[in-house]
Amino acid sequence: ISHDLRGPMATLRSILNSVEEGFSTPEKTQRQLAHLKTMTSPLNNTINNLLLWSRQQLEGLNASPELFAVGEILEEEISLAAQEAITKMVIIENHIAPQTVVLADMNQLRIVFRNLISNAIHHAGNNTVVQLFTEATETRIVFTVSNTGTFIPVYAAEEFNRSGKLKGKDA
């Protein structure tokens, strides 16, 4: 959350300072404004998620499951992550059929997808791929969001997968 809030706010402050101090040409100002516009949507969603989370903490978690196709919310979440993906030169490949129907709380699933996609991009290396897949059985659907980067050292990933937690000096 800190990264999701501080990064855009620092960029906003930097652009505003640049414009205020006259270090920006009209062309550069237009580019900066366009960047601010694309940046505000994910920032707004992060703030909305925080407000939703805080309300749920006060009221208790009240899921409202409903049947719906995940295609629209996935496209929205991918669109929100597009700027960060472009910046890191990460390609997002969505292999999930838009008509995939789930029984879930739509807002909670949005938050899960947003976090998984954002983390996959954040921890991917430049010029890599983030992929979204599903695996369905008769009773459940497993969503997978993966990247081709290597953020966790292999030995640490093996230890984590074996024990469920990291041990040692790099933990």
Short mmCIF file of N, CA and C in Angstrom, two decimals, residues 2-16 36 39 43 47:
data_model
loop_
_atom_site.label_atom_id
_atom_site.label_comp_id
_atom_site.label_asym_id
_atom_site.label_seq_id
_atom_site.Cartn_x
_atom_site.Cartn_y
_atom_site.Cartn_z
N SER A 2 1.93 1.19 0.77
CA SER A 2 2.85 2.33 0.85
C SER A 2 3.39 2.67 -0.53
N HIS A 3 3.82 1.64 -1.25
CA HIS A 3 4.35 1.85 -2.60
C HIS A 3 3.28 2.42 -3.52
N ASP A 4 2.07 1.88 -3.42
CA ASP A 4 0.98 2.31 -4.29
C ASP A 4 0.55 3.74 -4.03
N LEU A 5 0.75 4.24 -2.81
CA LEU A 5 0.38 5.62 -2.50
C LEU A 5 1.54 6.59 -2.65
N ARG A 6 2.70 6.23 -2.13
CA ARG A 6 3.84 7.15 -2.13
C ARG A 6 4.39 7.42 -3.53
N GLY A 7 4.48 6.39 -4.36
CA GLY A 7 5.02 6.56 -5.71
C GLY A 7 4.25 7.60 -6.51
N PRO A 8 2.93 7.42 -6.67
CA PRO A 8 2.16 8.41 -7.42
C PRO A 8 2.17 9.80 -6.77
N MET A 9 2.14 9.85 -5.45
CA MET A 9 2.15 11.17 -4.78
C MET A 9 3.48 11.88 -5.00
N ALA A 10 4.59 11.15 -4.98
CA ALA A 10 5.90 11.75 -5.23
C ALA A 10 5.98 12.26 -6.67
N THR A 11 5.45 11.49 -7.60
CA THR A 11 5.43 11.92 -9.01
C THR A 11 4.58 13.17 -9.17
N LEU A 12 3.42 13.18 -8.55
CA LEU A 12 2.54 14.35 -8.60
C LEU A 12 3.24 15.58 -8.05
N ARG A 13 3.86 15.44 -6.90
CA ARG A 13 4.58 16.56 -6.28
C ARG A 13 5.71 17.06 -7.19
N SER A 14 6.45 16.15 -7.78
CA SER A 14 7.56 16.50 -8.65
C SER A 14 7.08 17.26 -9.89
N ILE A 15 6.01 16.79 -10.49
CA ILE A 15 5.47 17.46 -11.68
C ILE A 15 4.94 18.83 -11.32
N LEU A 16 4.22 18.93 -10.22
CA LEU A 16 3.68 20.23 -9.80
C LEU A 16 4.81 21.22 -9.49
N LEU A 36 -0.08 12.31 -15.42
CA LEU A 36 -0.85 12.44 -14.18
C LEU A 36 -2.24 11.83 -14.34
N MET A 39 -2.07 8.15 -14.12
CA MET A 39 -1.62 7.75 -12.79
C MET A 39 -2.73 7.87 -11.74
N LEU A 43 -4.31 5.23 -8.41
CA LEU A 43 -4.23 5.85 -7.09
C LEU A 43 -5.61 5.94 -6.46
N ILE A 47 -6.96 4.05 -3.00
CA ILE A 47 -7.64 4.75 -1.91
C ILE A 47 -9.02 4.12 -1.66
#
